[in-house]
Amino acid sequence: MKDKMLKEATEQMKLATWKYAKYQIKFISRRIVNRSNTIPVYPLDATKPELWEEKVLNPALKVLTTCNVHDFGNIIPEQTLTVAQLLNSNKLDTEGKILQTCNHCDGIMVAKHNLESHLQSKRHKHNYGKWKKSLSETSNILEERQQQLSSVDSTETEENFLTKASTT
């Protein structure tokens, strides 16, 4: 029984790791590889720890040594921009890049269009429906409780309070 549970948990962990790795690959390809004007990306295979030097370290060192590192020193100071100049120029698109949150889904979106597409998603509509339903149930419970309290005579509540206080 114990071995069966361990085997099942191990399989679930492998599946979750595989799904997360798949998500990471999508994220890296969307955010770094497929965008223009980004740094070059070099894939390294780190699946086997015993081959780490051969598959990761040596190729990484080769990339670093073949890069023309000395070109960074040839930047002319007049051509460099300060952060303030960059912010004031049109080269940096900051419009709509404000952190926005969805109160119903606990999601954080960076751009305005991300929030707009999230608001149209099935996940948001489902979470919003659940929130709206719980809100209406809560308001119904509060209304019922208020009616119960208003129907009870104030003198009865005082008498009940006094009898309860004297018995304790």
Tab-separated table of C-alpha atoms in Angstrom:
chain	number	residue	atom	x	y	z
A	1	MET	CA	0.000	0.000	0.000
A	2	LYS	CA	2.782	2.402	0.977
A	3	ASP	CA	4.794	1.603	-2.164
A	4	LYS	CA	1.727	2.122	-4.318
A	5	MET	CA	1.080	5.552	-2.776
A	6	LEU	CA	4.741	6.524	-3.187
A	7	LYS	CA	4.728	5.443	-6.829
A	8	GLU	CA	1.504	7.358	-7.491
A	9	ALA	CA	2.856	10.505	-5.804
A	10	THR	CA	6.089	10.234	-7.799
A	11	GLU	CA	4.149	9.970	-11.059
A	12	GLN	CA	2.024	12.994	-10.136
A	13	MET	CA	5.164	14.976	-9.321
A	14	LYS	CA	6.751	14.026	-12.653
A	15	LEU	CA	3.590	15.071	-14.482
A	16	ALA	CA	3.464	18.419	-12.662
A	17	THR	CA	7.156	19.031	-13.396
A	18	TRP	CA	6.629	18.203	-17.060
A	19	LYS	CA	3.667	20.611	-17.266
A	20	TYR	CA	5.668	23.382	-15.597
A	21	ALA	CA	8.616	22.826	-17.938
A	22	LYS	CA	6.238	23.070	-20.885
A	23	TYR	CA	4.882	26.344	-19.471
A	24	GLN	CA	8.422	27.704	-19.028
A	25	ILE	CA	9.304	26.882	-22.632
A	26	LYS	CA	6.218	28.755	-23.866
A	27	PHE	CA	7.025	31.713	-21.622
A	28	ILE	CA	10.649	31.932	-22.766
A	29	SER	CA	9.744	31.631	-26.429
A	30	ARG	CA	7.031	34.293	-26.189
A	31	ARG	CA	8.825	36.774	-23.954
A	32	ILE	CA	12.434	36.468	-25.087
A	33	VAL	CA	13.065	34.429	-28.227
A	34	ASN	CA	10.280	35.616	-30.530
A	35	ARG	CA	10.611	39.318	-29.749
A	36	SER	CA	12.729	41.601	-31.851
A	37	ASN	CA	15.609	43.615	-30.411
A	38	THR	CA	16.353	41.133	-27.636
A	39	ILE	CA	19.534	39.438	-26.569
A	40	PRO	CA	20.502	36.182	-28.293
A	41	VAL	CA	19.339	33.016	-26.543
A	42	TYR	CA	21.402	29.831	-26.541
A	43	PRO	CA	19.721	26.578	-25.456
A	44	LEU	CA	21.658	24.329	-23.084
A	45	ASP	CA	20.649	20.766	-22.190
A	46	ALA	CA	20.840	20.312	-18.410
A	47	THR	CA	18.709	17.166	-18.150
A	48	LYS	CA	21.588	14.891	-17.083
A	49	PRO	CA	23.593	16.205	-14.110
A	50	GLU	CA	26.511	13.867	-14.784
A	51	LEU	CA	27.042	15.508	-18.202
A	52	TRP	CA	26.748	19.075	-16.886
A	53	GLU	CA	30.290	20.138	-17.767
A	54	GLU	CA	30.034	18.740	-21.286
A	55	LYS	CA	26.471	19.891	-22.062
A	56	VAL	CA	26.218	23.157	-20.108
A	57	LEU	CA	29.513	24.575	-18.860
A	58	ASN	CA	31.653	24.095	-21.981
A	59	PRO	CA	29.036	25.422	-24.457
A	60	ALA	CA	28.354	28.408	-22.167
A	61	LEU	CA	32.049	29.215	-21.924
A	62	LYS	CA	32.360	28.890	-25.695
A	63	VAL	CA	29.520	31.385	-26.208
A	64	LEU	CA	31.057	33.805	-23.724
A	65	THR	CA	34.528	33.630	-25.253
A	66	THR	CA	33.291	34.013	-28.828
A	67	CYS	CA	31.196	37.059	-27.958
A	68	ASN	CA	32.925	40.265	-28.828
A	69	VAL	CA	33.058	41.493	-25.237
A	70	HIS	CA	35.371	44.372	-26.051
A	71	ASP	CA	32.703	46.065	-28.190
A	72	PHE	CA	31.007	47.285	-25.025
A	73	GLY	CA	33.953	49.600	-24.382
A	74	ASN	CA	33.567	51.228	-27.811
A	75	ILE	CA	30.265	52.915	-26.977
A	76	ILE	CA	30.586	56.639	-27.527
A	77	PRO	CA	29.427	58.497	-24.373
A	78	GLU	CA	27.550	61.116	-26.425
A	79	GLN	CA	25.332	58.398	-27.888
A	80	THR	CA	24.258	56.937	-24.557
A	81	LEU	CA	21.027	58.122	-23.020
A	82	THR	CA	20.327	58.631	-19.367
A	83	VAL	CA	17.245	57.056	-17.847
A	84	ALA	CA	15.517	60.443	-17.662
A	85	GLN	CA	16.182	61.098	-21.365
A	86	LEU	CA	14.895	57.650	-22.255
A	87	LEU	CA	11.723	58.170	-20.240
A	88	ASN	CA	11.096	61.539	-21.890
A	89	SER	CA	11.710	60.188	-25.387
A	90	ASN	CA	9.269	58.200	-27.477
A	91	LYS	CA	11.569	55.173	-27.475
A	92	LEU	CA	10.011	53.813	-24.309
A	93	ASP	CA	6.348	52.934	-24.577
A	94	THR	CA	4.993	53.230	-21.048
A	95	GLU	CA	1.369	53.850	-21.905
A	96	GLY	CA	-0.835	51.161	-20.444
A	97	LYS	CA	2.054	49.475	-18.600
A	98	ILE	CA	0.625	49.833	-15.128
A	99	LEU	CA	0.114	46.934	-12.756
A	100	GLN	CA	-3.594	46.213	-12.672
A	101	THR	CA	-5.265	43.557	-10.568
A	102	CYS	CA	-8.445	41.581	-10.916
A	103	ASN	CA	-10.211	41.461	-7.553
A	104	HIS	CA	-12.186	38.350	-8.437
A	105	CYS	CA	-9.348	36.198	-9.796
A	106	ASP	CA	-6.332	37.486	-7.841
A	107	GLY	CA	-4.559	38.064	-11.137
A	108	ILE	CA	-2.001	40.768	-11.841
A	109	MET	CA	-1.784	42.169	-15.352
A	110	VAL	CA	0.946	44.487	-16.629
A	111	ALA	CA	-0.586	46.031	-19.715
A	112	LYS	CA	-4.043	47.450	-20.248
A	113	HIS	CA	-4.789	45.042	-23.090
A	114	ASN	CA	-3.915	42.085	-20.809
A	115	LEU	CA	-6.579	43.185	-18.335
A	116	GLU	CA	-9.119	43.677	-21.109
A	117	SER	CA	-8.520	40.202	-22.520
A	118	HIS	CA	-8.622	38.730	-18.997
A	119	LEU	CA	-12.013	40.334	-18.353
A	120	GLN	CA	-13.346	38.524	-21.444
A	121	SER	CA	-11.899	35.135	-20.449
A	122	LYS	CA	-13.897	32.142	-19.230
A	123	ARG	CA	-11.877	31.972	-16.022
A	124	HIS	CA	-12.759	35.531	-15.058
A	125	LYS	CA	-16.433	35.094	-15.926
A	126	HIS	CA	-16.572	31.905	-13.837
A	127	ASN	CA	-14.870	33.538	-10.836
A	128	TYR	CA	-17.047	36.635	-11.148
A	129	GLY	CA	-20.177	34.460	-11.194
A	130	LYS	CA	-19.047	32.654	-8.039
A	131	TRP	CA	-18.330	35.981	-6.343
A	132	LYS	CA	-21.697	37.428	-7.366
A	133	LYS	CA	-23.529	34.322	-6.119
A	134	SER	CA	-21.763	34.398	-2.746
A	135	LEU	CA	-22.503	38.118	-2.453
A	136	SER	CA	-26.220	37.590	-3.075
A	137	GLU	CA	-26.300	34.695	-0.583
A	138	THR	CA	-24.599	36.861	2.029
A	139	SER	CA	-27.032	39.728	1.469
A	140	ASN	CA	-29.987	37.312	1.737
A	141	ILE	CA	-28.672	35.965	5.045
A	142	LEU	CA	-28.189	39.501	6.374
A	143	GLU	CA	-31.716	40.513	5.336
A	144	GLU	CA	-33.216	37.440	7.028
A	145	ARG	CA	-31.267	38.139	10.203
A	146	GLN	CA	-32.354	41.770	10.187
A	147	GLN	CA	-36.006	40.726	9.808
A	148	GLN	CA	-35.647	38.284	12.691
A	149	LEU	CA	-34.169	40.959	14.896
A	150	SER	CA	-36.800	43.536	13.988
A	151	SER	CA	-39.656	41.084	14.661
A	152	VAL	CA	-38.473	40.444	18.204
A	153	ASP	CA	-39.866	42.939	20.691
A	154	SER	CA	-37.200	45.061	22.332
A	155	THR	CA	-38.600	44.304	25.810
A	156	GLU	CA	-38.300	40.567	25.178
A	157	THR	CA	-34.666	40.925	24.250
A	158	GLU	CA	-33.978	42.907	27.425
A	159	GLU	CA	-35.700	40.257	29.555
A	160	ASN	CA	-33.771	37.458	27.814
A	161	PHE	CA	-30.543	39.343	28.309
A	162	LEU	CA	-31.200	39.889	32.007
A	163	THR	CA	-32.169	36.246	32.628
A	164	LYS	CA	-29.105	34.975	30.772
A	165	ALA	CA	-26.859	37.378	32.671
A	166	SER	CA	-28.270	36.329	36.054
A	167	THR	CA	-27.842	32.581	35.342
A	168	THR	CA	-24.165	32.886	34.455
